[in-house]
């Protein structure tokens, strides 16, 4: 990783960059949407403060970026078509260009902090990636190690490697389920040094071990005798923390086969790496990063937010800014609250929330837990916004002039079943900053 490289936006800051220089932006939330909003605003020259109660969902997701998982062909074309037909969908609200620029600038930002994310180069289709259970999941972009397991590029048998005595990954389970789908796969388990101490260790602990060359050597020595006839070798996605992606190349060279990663149980090493490296980059640019600090409410005068109050130790603190990017996630991360009486509310500004119109909370869910189209509460709950991503009041006007909503907080899609939540986080983070800072689109 080269710590001093700039994390560039895909598009130049544009004519509004000089205006951005005298502007204070507060980003609330440290998920994909919040982190990338902070990157965009920083690149545009604004003074940025990122405040979050905790990290976002990237810490527990597989690590890939779902843009439109259901797309059979060109993913971007599918999204454009969907957005045109459904203008109320977050992709429709953000616009095609924001979607493409949001994705490009995410990849550029990640690459600049030493984290390459790959996609299929030849046709812009989704990859077919392996989950820990041996299922096959589509996604457009993934960390290099996970993308290296794209089944559309695989024609021979796979060797799946597990670690004896570690409870977060079972190679035989992965391989057996792959075989059930007609994919040739075999499993082995290798020994970790001092095996008794690994049962409860976290994926990140193993990833830090993989940073060390002697550890990689000991694993490679055990795997190499089994690679005869195997096209690629898959490991749990723990192949390095600070030394990633060098660890991938080193293992590939030692083992003599392409190496790929299969996501593990949380915490997601890919998410931890991304969060920490972006945090460090933001700090180096002078951004104030406050993780572990809940915003309790926004302070509003007329139709403008003048500041947010943060629950700091001892006493609440007011932070003022010109613009506020709300990236607080949806039902599962604090951005939208509910209670046992079926009330649904946005806690910081009391913004109107779209929610299922039902008689009782029981109707939020279908009887069928795994229903394909998802439960009403997931599909219909969120903030309605205009094309500037300003949350709307009951009359359909912007509720506040200088507050913009992004990511999973938005209405118009189902983040659990639609397979596009990460693409939406990136597209709307990009669009919100462009709008707030009046940058060219
Ligand atoms: C296990 C799992 C697997 C997933 N897999 C996929 C997938 O394969 N494809 C897909 O498209 N999507 C998937 N998702 C969903 C997707 O990852 C999320 O929708 C997306 O990451 C949300 O990003 P976000 O930035 O909008 O919100 P979040 O990541 O939820 O971040 C919200 C942030 O706001 C902060 N916050 C909330 N309230 C406050 C407050 N009052 N004050 C300060 N900070 C606050 C939180 O601490 C957090 O930092 C998955 C999610 C999970 C949990």
CSV table of C-alpha atoms and ligand atoms in Angstrom, one decimal:
chain,number,residue,atom,x,y,z
A,1,UNK,CA,0.0,0.0,0.0
A,2,UNK,CA,1.3,3.5,-0.8
A,3,UNK,CA,0.0,5.7,2.0
A,4,UNK,CA,0.5,9.0,0.2
A,5,UNK,CA,-1.2,8.3,-3.0
A,6,UNK,CA,-4.2,10.4,-3.7
A,7,UNK,CA,-7.6,8.7,-3.6
A,8,UNK,CA,-9.0,10.2,-6.8
A,9,UNK,CA,-12.6,10.6,-7.9
A,10,UNK,CA,-13.3,9.1,-11.3
A,11,UNK,CA,-14.3,12.5,-12.5
A,12,UNK,CA,-12.6,15.8,-11.9
A,13,UNK,CA,-13.9,18.0,-9.2
A,14,UNK,CA,-15.4,20.4,-11.8
A,15,UNK,CA,-16.1,24.1,-11.7
A,16,UNK,CA,-17.6,24.0,-8.2
A,17,UNK,CA,-14.3,22.9,-6.6
A,18,UNK,CA,-13.3,26.4,-5.6
A,19,UNK,CA,-16.7,26.9,-3.9
A,20,UNK,CA,-16.2,23.6,-2.1
A,21,UNK,CA,-13.0,25.0,-0.5
A,22,UNK,CA,-14.9,27.2,1.9
A,23,UNK,CA,-17.5,24.6,2.7
A,24,UNK,CA,-17.9,22.4,5.7
A,25,UNK,CA,-19.5,19.0,5.2
A,26,UNK,CA,-20.5,16.6,7.9
A,27,UNK,CA,-21.0,13.0,6.9
A,28,UNK,CA,-23.0,10.9,9.3
A,29,UNK,CA,-22.3,7.2,9.0
A,30,UNK,CA,-19.3,5.0,8.2
A,31,UNK,CA,-20.7,2.4,5.9
A,32,UNK,CA,-19.9,2.3,2.2
A,33,UNK,CA,-22.1,5.3,1.5
A,34,UNK,CA,-20.6,7.4,4.4
A,35,UNK,CA,-17.0,6.5,3.7
A,36,UNK,CA,-17.3,7.3,0.0
A,37,UNK,CA,-19.2,10.5,0.6
A,38,UNK,CA,-16.3,11.6,2.8
A,39,UNK,CA,-13.8,10.7,0.1
A,40,UNK,CA,-15.7,12.6,-2.6
A,41,UNK,CA,-16.2,15.7,-0.5
A,42,UNK,CA,-12.5,15.6,0.5
A,43,UNK,CA,-11.4,15.3,-3.1
A,44,UNK,CA,-13.6,18.3,-4.0
A,45,UNK,CA,-11.7,20.4,-1.4
A,46,UNK,CA,-14.4,20.7,1.3
A,47,UNK,CA,-13.6,20.6,5.0
A,48,UNK,CA,-15.0,17.2,6.1
A,49,UNK,CA,-16.0,15.7,9.4
A,50,UNK,CA,-17.2,12.1,9.4
A,51,UNK,CA,-19.2,11.1,12.5
A,52,UNK,CA,-20.5,7.5,13.1
A,53,UNK,CA,-21.8,5.5,15.9
A,54,UNK,CA,-19.9,2.5,14.6
A,55,UNK,CA,-18.7,1.0,11.4
A,56,UNK,CA,-21.2,0.0,8.7
A,57,UNK,CA,-22.3,-3.3,7.3
A,58,UNK,CA,-19.1,-3.8,5.2
A,59,UNK,CA,-17.6,-5.3,8.3
A,60,UNK,CA,-20.0,-8.3,8.0
A,61,UNK,CA,-20.7,-8.6,4.3
A,62,UNK,CA,-18.8,-11.0,1.9
A,63,UNK,CA,-16.9,-8.0,0.6
A,64,UNK,CA,-18.1,-7.9,-3.0
A,65,UNK,CA,-20.1,-5.1,-4.5
A,66,UNK,CA,-23.5,-6.0,-5.8
A,67,UNK,CA,-24.6,-3.6,-8.5
A,68,UNK,CA,-27.4,-5.6,-9.9
A,69,UNK,CA,-27.0,-9.3,-9.1
A,70,UNK,CA,-30.0,-10.4,-11.2
A,71,UNK,CA,-28.5,-9.1,-14.4
A,72,UNK,CA,-27.8,-11.9,-16.9
A,73,UNK,CA,-25.9,-9.7,-19.4
A,74,UNK,CA,-24.4,-6.2,-19.2
A,75,UNK,CA,-24.9,-5.0,-15.6
A,76,UNK,CA,-24.8,-1.3,-16.3
A,77,UNK,CA,-27.3,-1.6,-19.2
A,78,UNK,CA,-29.7,-3.5,-16.9
A,79,UNK,CA,-29.4,-0.8,-14.2
A,80,UNK,CA,-30.0,2.0,-16.7
A,81,UNK,CA,-33.1,0.2,-18.0
A,82,UNK,CA,-34.4,-0.4,-14.5
A,83,UNK,CA,-33.8,3.2,-13.5
A,84,UNK,CA,-35.6,4.5,-16.6
A,85,UNK,CA,-38.6,2.4,-15.8
A,86,UNK,CA,-38.5,3.1,-12.1
A,87,UNK,CA,-37.5,6.7,-11.5
A,88,UNK,CA,-38.4,6.4,-7.8
A,89,UNK,CA,-35.7,3.7,-7.4
A,90,UNK,CA,-32.5,5.1,-5.8
A,91,UNK,CA,-30.6,4.4,-9.1
A,92,UNK,CA,-33.3,6.4,-10.9
A,93,UNK,CA,-33.0,9.2,-8.3
A,94,UNK,CA,-29.2,9.3,-8.5
A,95,UNK,CA,-29.1,9.0,-12.3
A,96,UNK,CA,-27.1,6.8,-14.6
A,97,UNK,CA,-24.0,9.0,-14.6
A,98,UNK,CA,-23.8,9.0,-10.8
A,99,UNK,CA,-24.1,5.2,-10.8
A,100,UNK,CA,-21.2,4.8,-13.2
A,101,UNK,CA,-19.0,7.5,-11.6
A,102,UNK,CA,-19.8,6.2,-8.2
A,103,UNK,CA,-18.6,2.7,-9.1
A,104,UNK,CA,-15.5,4.0,-10.9
A,105,UNK,CA,-14.5,6.3,-8.1
A,106,UNK,CA,-14.9,3.5,-5.6
A,107,UNK,CA,-12.6,1.3,-7.5
A,108,UNK,CA,-10.1,4.2,-7.9
A,109,UNK,CA,-10.3,5.0,-4.2
A,110,UNK,CA,-9.8,1.4,-3.1
A,111,UNK,CA,-6.9,0.9,-5.6
A,112,UNK,CA,-5.2,4.1,-4.3
A,113,UNK,CA,-5.1,2.6,-0.8
A,114,UNK,CA,-3.7,-0.6,-2.1
A,115,UNK,CA,-6.9,-2.6,-2.5
A,116,UNK,CA,-7.6,-3.7,-6.0
A,117,UNK,CA,-11.2,-4.6,-6.8
A,118,UNK,CA,-11.7,-6.5,-10.1
A,119,UNK,CA,-14.5,-7.2,-12.4
A,120,UNK,CA,-15.0,-9.1,-15.7
A,121,UNK,CA,-13.1,-7.1,-18.2
A,122,UNK,CA,-14.5,-8.6,-21.4
A,123,UNK,CA,-18.2,-7.9,-21.2
A,124,UNK,CA,-19.3,-6.1,-18.0
A,125,UNK,CA,-21.3,-9.1,-16.9
A,126,UNK,CA,-21.6,-10.3,-13.3
A,127,UNK,CA,-19.1,-12.7,-12.0
A,128,UNK,CA,-20.2,-16.0,-10.4
A,129,UNK,CA,-18.6,-16.2,-7.0
A,130,UNK,CA,-18.5,-18.9,-4.4
A,131,UNK,CA,-19.9,-18.5,-0.9
A,132,UNK,CA,-18.7,-20.3,2.2
A,133,UNK,CA,-21.7,-22.7,1.9
A,134,UNK,CA,-20.6,-23.6,-1.7
A,135,UNK,CA,-23.5,-21.6,-3.2
A,136,UNK,CA,-22.9,-19.5,-6.2
A,137,UNK,CA,-23.6,-15.8,-6.0
A,138,UNK,CA,-23.5,-13.1,-8.7
A,139,UNK,CA,-21.8,-9.8,-8.1
A,140,UNK,CA,-20.1,-7.3,-10.4
A,141,UNK,CA,-17.0,-6.2,-8.5
A,142,UNK,CA,-15.0,-7.9,-5.8
A,143,UNK,CA,-11.7,-7.7,-3.9
A,144,UNK,CA,-9.0,-9.2,-6.1
A,145,UNK,CA,-8.8,-12.5,-4.2
A,146,UNK,CA,-12.5,-13.1,-4.3
A,147,UNK,CA,-12.8,-12.1,-7.9
A,148,UNK,CA,-10.1,-14.6,-8.8
A,149,UNK,CA,-12.6,-17.4,-8.0
A,150,UNK,CA,-15.0,-16.2,-10.7
A,151,UNK,CA,-16.5,-19.4,-12.0
A,152,UNK,CA,-17.1,-18.0,-15.4
A,153,UNK,CA,-13.4,-18.1,-15.9
A,154,UNK,CA,-12.9,-21.6,-14.4
A,155,UNK,CA,-12.9,-24.8,-16.4
A,156,UNK,CA,-11.1,-27.3,-14.2
A,157,UNK,CA,-11.3,-28.7,-10.7
A,158,UNK,CA,-11.0,-26.5,-7.6
A,159,UNK,CA,-9.1,-27.4,-4.5
A,160,UNK,CA,-10.7,-25.8,-1.4
A,161,UNK,CA,-8.4,-25.4,1.6
A,162,UNK,CA,-9.6,-25.2,5.2
A,163,UNK,CA,-7.7,-24.9,8.5
A,164,UNK,CA,-8.0,-27.8,11.0
A,165,UNK,CA,-9.3,-26.6,14.3
A,166,UNK,CA,-10.8,-23.3,13.1
A,167,UNK,CA,-14.6,-23.1,13.3
A,168,UNK,CA,-15.3,-20.3,10.8
A,169,UNK,CA,-14.8,-22.2,7.6
A,170,UNK,CA,-15.5,-25.8,6.5
A,171,UNK,CA,-13.7,-26.7,3.3
A,172,UNK,CA,-15.6,-29.9,2.8
A,173,UNK,CA,-19.0,-28.2,3.2
A,174,UNK,CA,-18.0,-25.7,0.5
A,175,UNK,CA,-16.6,-28.4,-1.9
A,176,UNK,CA,-19.5,-30.8,-1.4
A,177,UNK,CA,-22.1,-28.2,-2.3
A,178,UNK,CA,-20.1,-27.1,-5.3
A,179,UNK,CA,-20.0,-30.7,-6.5
A,180,UNK,CA,-23.8,-30.9,-6.1
A,181,UNK,CA,-24.0,-28.1,-8.7
A,182,UNK,CA,-21.7,-30.0,-11.1
A,183,UNK,CA,-18.6,-28.0,-10.2
A,184,UNK,CA,-15.5,-30.2,-9.7
A,185,UNK,CA,-14.1,-29.5,-6.2
A,186,UNK,CA,-12.1,-31.3,-3.6
A,187,UNK,CA,-11.3,-30.2,0.0
A,188,UNK,CA,-8.3,-30.5,2.2
A,189,UNK,CA,-7.5,-29.3,5.7
A,190,UNK,CA,-4.1,-28.0,6.6
A,191,UNK,CA,-2.7,-27.5,10.1
A,192,UNK,CA,-2.1,-24.2,11.7
A,193,UNK,CA,0.9,-23.8,14.0
A,194,UNK,CA,-0.1,-24.4,17.6
A,195,UNK,CA,-3.6,-25.8,16.5
A,196,UNK,CA,-5.3,-25.7,19.9
A,197,UNK,CA,-5.4,-21.9,20.0
A,198,UNK,CA,-7.4,-21.3,16.8
A,199,UNK,CA,-11.0,-22.4,17.5
A,200,UNK,CA,-12.3,-19.1,18.6
A,201,UNK,CA,-10.0,-16.8,16.7
A,202,UNK,CA,-11.5,-14.2,14.3
A,203,UNK,CA,-10.9,-14.1,10.5
A,204,UNK,CA,-8.8,-10.9,11.1
A,205,UNK,CA,-6.4,-12.8,13.4
A,206,UNK,CA,-5.7,-15.3,10.7
A,207,UNK,CA,-5.3,-12.5,8.1
A,208,UNK,CA,-2.6,-10.9,10.2
A,209,UNK,CA,-0.8,-14.3,10.4
A,210,UNK,CA,-0.9,-14.4,6.6
A,211,UNK,CA,1.0,-11.1,6.5
A,212,UNK,CA,4.1,-13.0,7.6
A,213,UNK,CA,6.1,-14.8,5.0
A,214,UNK,CA,7.1,-17.8,7.2
A,215,UNK,CA,3.4,-18.5,8.0
A,216,UNK,CA,2.5,-18.4,4.3
A,217,UNK,CA,5.4,-20.7,3.6
A,218,UNK,CA,4.2,-23.3,6.1
A,219,UNK,CA,0.7,-23.3,4.6
A,220,UNK,CA,2.0,-23.5,1.0
A,221,UNK,CA,4.2,-26.4,1.9
A,222,UNK,CA,1.1,-28.4,3.1
A,223,UNK,CA,-1.0,-27.4,0.1
A,224,UNK,CA,1.4,-27.9,-2.7
A,225,UNK,CA,1.4,-31.8,-2.6
A,226,UNK,CA,-2.4,-31.7,-3.3
A,227,UNK,CA,-2.5,-29.3,-6.3
A,228,UNK,CA,-1.8,-31.9,-9.1
A,229,UNK,CA,-4.7,-31.7,-11.6
A,230,UNK,CA,-6.3,-28.7,-9.8
A,231,UNK,CA,-6.9,-25.5,-11.8
A,232,UNK,CA,-7.2,-23.1,-8.8
A,233,UNK,CA,-6.8,-23.2,-5.1
A,234,UNK,CA,-9.5,-21.5,-2.9
A,235,UNK,CA,-8.8,-20.4,0.7
A,236,UNK,CA,-11.0,-18.7,3.3
A,237,UNK,CA,-10.9,-14.9,2.6
A,238,UNK,CA,-8.2,-14.3,5.2
A,239,UNK,CA,-5.2,-14.0,2.9
A,240,UNK,CA,-3.6,-11.0,4.5
A,241,UNK,CA,-4.4,-7.7,6.3
A,242,UNK,CA,-1.6,-5.2,5.9
A,243,UNK,CA,0.3,-7.1,3.2
A,244,UNK,CA,-2.8,-7.7,1.0
A,245,UNK,CA,-2.7,-8.1,-2.0
A,246,UNK,CA,1.0,-9.1,-2.0
A,247,UNK,CA,0.0,-12.2,0.0
A,248,UNK,CA,-2.1,-13.4,-3.0
A,249,UNK,CA,0.8,-13.2,-5.5
A,250,UNK,CA,3.2,-14.8,-3.0
A,251,UNK,CA,0.9,-17.8,-2.3
A,252,UNK,CA,0.2,-18.2,-6.0
A,253,UNK,CA,3.9,-18.3,-6.7
A,254,UNK,CA,4.7,-20.7,-3.8
A,255,UNK,CA,1.8,-23.1,-4.6
A,256,UNK,CA,2.1,-22.9,-8.4
A,257,UNK,CA,-1.6,-22.4,-9.0
A,258,UNK,CA,-3.9,-19.3,-9.1
A,259,UNK,CA,-5.2,-18.7,-5.6
A,260,UNK,CA,-8.7,-17.3,-4.8
A,261,UNK,CA,-10.7,-16.4,-1.7
A,262,UNK,CA,-14.1,-17.6,-0.4
A,263,UNK,CA,-15.8,-15.3,2.1
A,264,UNK,CA,-15.9,-16.5,5.7
A,265,UNK,CA,-18.2,-15.9,8.6
A,266,UNK,CA,-18.0,-12.3,9.9
A,267,UNK,CA,-16.0,-10.2,10.5
A,268,UNK,CA,-15.2,-9.7,6.9
A,269,UNK,CA,-11.5,-9.2,6.4
A,270,UNK,CA,-12.2,-7.4,3.1
A,271,UNK,CA,-14.5,-5.0,4.9
A,272,UNK,CA,-12.1,-4.4,7.8
A,273,UNK,CA,-9.2,-3.7,5.3
A,274,UNK,CA,-11.3,-1.3,3.3
A,275,UNK,CA,-12.7,0.6,6.3
A,276,UNK,CA,-9.3,1.0,8.0
A,277,UNK,CA,-7.4,2.0,4.9
A,278,UNK,CA,-10.0,4.6,3.9
A,279,UNK,CA,-10.1,5.9,7.4
A,280,UNK,CA,-6.3,6.3,7.4
A,281,UNK,CA,-6.4,8.1,4.0
A,282,UNK,CA,-9.1,10.5,5.3
A,283,UNK,CA,-7.1,11.3,8.4
A,284,UNK,CA,-4.1,12.0,6.2
A,285,UNK,CA,-6.1,14.5,4.2
A,286,UNK,CA,-7.1,16.3,7.4
A,287,UNK,CA,-10.6,14.9,7.7
A,288,UNK,CA,-11.9,14.6,11.3
A,289,UNK,CA,-13.0,11.0,11.7
A,290,UNK,CA,-15.1,10.2,14.8
A,291,UNK,CA,-16.1,6.6,15.0
A,292,UNK,CA,-18.0,5.5,18.1
A,293,UNK,CA,-20.0,8.8,18.4
A,294,UNK,CA,-23.7,8.7,17.9
A,295,UNK,CA,-25.4,11.8,16.6
A,296,UNK,CA,-28.5,12.3,18.8
A,297,UNK,CA,-30.3,14.9,16.6
A,298,UNK,CA,-30.0,17.6,14.0
A,299,UNK,CA,-30.4,21.2,15.0
A,300,UNK,CA,-32.7,22.9,12.5
A,301,UNK,CA,-33.5,26.6,11.8
A,302,UNK,CA,-36.3,27.1,9.3
A,303,UNK,CA,-35.5,24.7,6.4
A,304,UNK,CA,-31.8,24.4,7.1
A,305,UNK,CA,-29.8,22.2,9.4
A,306,UNK,CA,-27.2,24.3,11.2
A,307,UNK,CA,-25.5,21.5,13.2
A,308,UNK,CA,-25.7,18.0,14.7
A,309,UNK,CA,-25.5,17.2,18.3
A,310,UNK,CA,-23.2,14.3,19.2
A,311,UNK,CA,-23.3,12.3,22.4
A,312,UNK,CA,-19.7,12.7,23.6
A,313,UNK,CA,-18.5,11.7,27.0
A,314,UNK,CA,-19.5,14.2,29.7
A,315,UNK,CA,-21.7,16.4,27.6
A,316,UNK,CA,-23.3,16.6,24.2
A,317,UNK,CA,-21.3,18.5,21.5
A,318,UNK,CA,-22.7,20.5,18.6
A,319,UNK,CA,-20.9,20.3,15.3
A,320,UNK,CA,-21.8,22.9,12.7
A,321,UNK,CA,-21.5,22.6,8.9
A,322,UNK,CA,-22.9,23.9,5.7
A,323,UNK,CA,-24.1,20.5,4.4
A,324,UNK,CA,-25.0,17.2,6.0
A,325,UNK,CA,-24.8,13.8,4.2
A,326,UNK,CA,-27.0,11.3,6.0
A,327,UNK,CA,-25.6,7.8,5.5
A,328,UNK,CA,-27.0,6.2,8.6
A,329,UNK,CA,-28.2,2.9,7.0
A,330,UNK,CA,-31.7,1.6,7.2
A,331,UNK,CA,-33.6,-0.6,9.6
A,332,UNK,CA,-30.6,-2.6,10.7
A,333,UNK,CA,-28.0,0.1,11.5
A,334,UNK,CA,-29.8,2.9,13.3
A,335,UNK,CA,-30.9,5.1,10.4
A,336,UNK,CA,-34.5,4.1,10.8
A,337,UNK,CA,-36.0,3.1,14.1
A,338,UNK,CA,-39.1,1.0,14.9
A,339,UNK,CA,-41.0,-0.1,18.0
A,340,UNK,CA,-43.3,-2.8,19.1
A,341,UNK,CA,-46.4,-0.7,18.4
A,342,UNK,CA,-45.4,-0.6,14.7
A,343,UNK,CA,-44.1,3.0,14.8
A,344,UNK,CA,-41.4,3.8,12.2
A,345,UNK,CA,-39.2,6.9,12.4
A,346,UNK,CA,-36.1,8.6,11.4
A,347,UNK,CA,-34.3,9.6,14.6
A,348,UNK,CA,-32.1,12.5,13.7
A,349,UNK,CA,-34.3,15.0,11.9
A,350,UNK,CA,-37.7,13.2,12.3
A,351,UNK,CA,-37.9,13.0,8.5
A,352,UNK,CA,-41.0,11.4,7.1
A,353,UNK,CA,-40.4,7.7,6.5
A,354,UNK,CA,-42.2,5.6,3.8
A,355,UNK,CA,-43.4,2.4,5.5
A,356,UNK,CA,-45.8,-0.4,4.7
A,357,UNK,CA,-49.4,0.7,5.2
A,358,UNK,CA,-50.6,-2.1,7.4
A,359,UNK,CA,-53.0,-2.6,10.3
A,360,UNK,CA,-50.5,-4.4,12.5
A,361,UNK,CA,-46.8,-5.0,12.7
A,362,UNK,CA,-47.4,-8.7,11.9
A,363,UNK,CA,-48.0,-7.7,8.3
A,364,UNK,CA,-44.5,-6.4,7.9
A,365,UNK,CA,-43.5,-9.9,7.3
A,366,UNK,CA,-44.7,-12.8,5.1
A,367,UNK,CA,-45.2,-16.2,6.7
A,368,UNK,CA,-42.6,-17.6,4.4
A,369,UNK,CA,-39.3,-16.4,5.9
A,370,UNK,CA,-37.3,-16.9,2.7
A,371,UNK,CA,-39.8,-15.4,0.3
A,372,UNK,CA,-38.0,-14.4,-2.9
A,373,UNK,CA,-39.5,-11.0,-3.3
A,374,UNK,CA,-38.7,-10.1,0.3
A,375,UNK,CA,-40.8,-8.9,3.2
A,376,UNK,CA,-42.9,-5.7,2.9
A,377,UNK,CA,-41.1,-4.0,5.7
A,378,UNK,CA,-37.8,-4.3,3.8
A,379,UNK,CA,-39.1,-3.2,0.4
A,380,UNK,CA,-41.3,-0.3,1.5
A,381,UNK,CA,-39.3,1.3,4.3
A,382,UNK,CA,-37.0,4.3,3.8
A,383,UNK,CA,-36.7,8.0,3.0
A,384,UNK,CA,-38.2,9.4,-0.2
A,385,UNK,CA,-35.9,11.8,-1.9
A,386,UNK,CA,-35.9,14.0,-5.0
A,387,UNK,CA,-33.2,13.8,-7.7
A,388,UNK,CA,-30.9,16.0,-5.6
A,389,UNK,CA,-31.2,13.3,-2.9
A,390,UNK,CA,-32.9,15.7,-0.5
A,391,UNK,CA,-35.4,13.9,1.8
A,392,UNK,CA,-39.0,15.0,1.0
A,393,UNK,CA,-41.6,16.2,3.5
A,394,UNK,CA,-45.2,15.0,3.4
A,395,UNK,CA,-46.1,17.5,0.7
A,396,UNK,CA,-43.2,16.2,-1.6
A,397,UNK,CA,-41.0,19.3,-1.1
A,398,UNK,CA,-37.4,19.1,0.3
A,399,UNK,CA,-37.7,18.8,4.0
A,400,UNK,CA,-34.3,20.5,4.6
A,401,UNK,CA,-32.3,22.4,2.0
A,402,UNK,CA,-28.9,21.2,3.0
A,403,UNK,CA,-29.4,17.5,4.1
A,404,UNK,CA,-28.9,14.7,1.6
A,405,UNK,CA,-29.8,11.0,2.1
A,406,UNK,CA,-27.8,8.1,0.8
A,407,UNK,CA,-27.4,4.3,0.8
A,408,UNK,CA,-29.7,1.9,2.6
A,409,UNK,CA,-31.6,4.7,4.2
A,410,UNK,CA,-33.5,5.3,1.0
A,411,UNK,CA,-36.9,4.1,0.0
A,412,UNK,CA,-37.7,2.4,-3.3
A,413,UNK,CA,-35.7,-0.9,-3.1
A,414,UNK,CA,-35.2,-3.9,-1.0
A,415,UNK,CA,-31.6,-4.0,0.4
A,416,UNK,CA,-32.0,-7.7,1.4
A,417,UNK,CA,-33.3,-9.2,-1.8
A,418,UNK,CA,-32.6,-6.9,-4.7
A,419,UNK,CA,-28.8,-7.5,-4.9
A,420,UNK,CA,-28.0,-3.8,-5.6
A,421,UNK,CA,-27.6,-2.2,-2.1
A,422,UNK,CA,-23.8,-1.7,-2.4
A,423,UNK,CA,-24.2,-0.1,-5.9
A,424,UNK,CA,-26.8,2.2,-4.5
A,425,UNK,CA,-24.6,3.2,-1.6
A,426,UNK,CA,-21.8,4.1,-4.0
A,427,UNK,CA,-24.1,5.9,-6.6
A,428,UNK,CA,-25.9,8.0,-4.0
A,429,UNK,CA,-22.8,8.9,-2.0
A,430,UNK,CA,-21.4,10.3,-5.3
A,431,UNK,CA,-24.5,12.1,-6.2
A,432,UNK,CA,-25.2,13.6,-2.8
A,433,UNK,CA,-21.7,15.2,-2.7
A,434,UNK,CA,-22.0,16.5,-6.2
A,435,UNK,CA,-25.3,18.1,-5.4
A,436,UNK,CA,-24.3,19.5,-2.0
A,437,UNK,CA,-21.2,21.1,-3.3
A,438,UNK,CA,-22.8,22.2,-6.6
A,439,UNK,CA,-20.1,20.3,-8.6
A,440,UNK,CA,-20.7,19.5,-12.3
A,441,UNK,CA,-22.7,16.3,-12.4
B,1,LIG,C1,-24.4,-10.0,6.1
B,1,LIG,C2,-24.8,-9.0,5.1
B,1,LIG,C3,-24.6,-9.4,3.7
B,1,LIG,C4,-24.9,-8.5,2.7
B,1,LIG,N1,-24.7,-8.9,1.4
B,1,LIG,C5,-25.1,-8.1,0.4
B,1,LIG,C6,-25.0,-8.4,-0.9
B,1,LIG,O1,-24.5,-9.5,-1.2
B,1,LIG,N2,-25.4,-7.6,-1.9
B,1,LIG,C7,-25.9,-6.3,-1.6
B,1,LIG,O2,-26.3,-5.6,-2.4
B,1,LIG,N3,-26.0,-5.9,-0.3
B,1,LIG,C8,-25.7,-6.8,0.7
B,1,LIG,N4,-25.8,-6.4,2.0
B,1,LIG,C9,-26.4,-5.0,2.3
B,1,LIG,C10,-25.3,-3.9,2.0
B,1,LIG,O3,-24.1,-4.3,2.4
B,1,LIG,C11,-25.8,-2.6,2.7
B,1,LIG,O4,-27.0,-2.2,2.2
B,1,LIG,C12,-24.8,-1.4,2.5
B,1,LIG,O5,-23.5,-1.8,2.8
B,1,LIG,C13,-25.3,-0.3,3.3
B,1,LIG,O6,-24.4,0.7,3.3
B,1,LIG,P1,-24.8,2.1,4.0
B,1,LIG,O7,-23.5,2.9,4.0
B,1,LIG,O8,-26.0,2.7,3.4
B,1,LIG,O9,-25.2,1.8,5.5
B,1,LIG,P2,-24.5,1.0,6.7
B,1,LIG,O10,-23.4,0.2,6.2
B,1,LIG,O11,-25.6,0.4,7.5
B,1,LIG,O12,-23.9,2.2,7.6
B,1,LIG,C14,-24.7,3.0,8.4
B,1,LIG,C15,-23.7,3.8,9.3
B,1,LIG,O13,-24.5,4.8,10.0
B,1,LIG,C16,-24.0,4.8,11.3
B,1,LIG,N5,-25.1,5.4,12.1
B,1,LIG,C17,-26.4,5.0,12.2
B,1,LIG,N6,-27.1,5.8,13.1
B,1,LIG,C18,-26.2,6.8,13.5
B,1,LIG,C19,-26.3,7.9,14.4
B,1,LIG,N7,-27.4,8.2,15.1
B,1,LIG,N8,-25.1,8.6,14.6
B,1,LIG,C20,-24.0,8.3,14.0
B,1,LIG,N9,-23.9,7.2,13.2
B,1,LIG,C21,-25.0,6.5,12.9
B,1,LIG,C22,-23.7,3.4,11.6
B,1,LIG,O14,-22.9,3.3,12.8
B,1,LIG,C23,-23.0,3.1,10.3
B,1,LIG,O15,-21.6,3.5,10.4
B,1,LIG,C24,-25.5,-7.2,3.0
B,1,LIG,C25,-25.6,-6.8,4.4
B,1,LIG,C26,-25.3,-7.7,5.4
B,1,LIG,C27,-25.4,-7.3,6.8
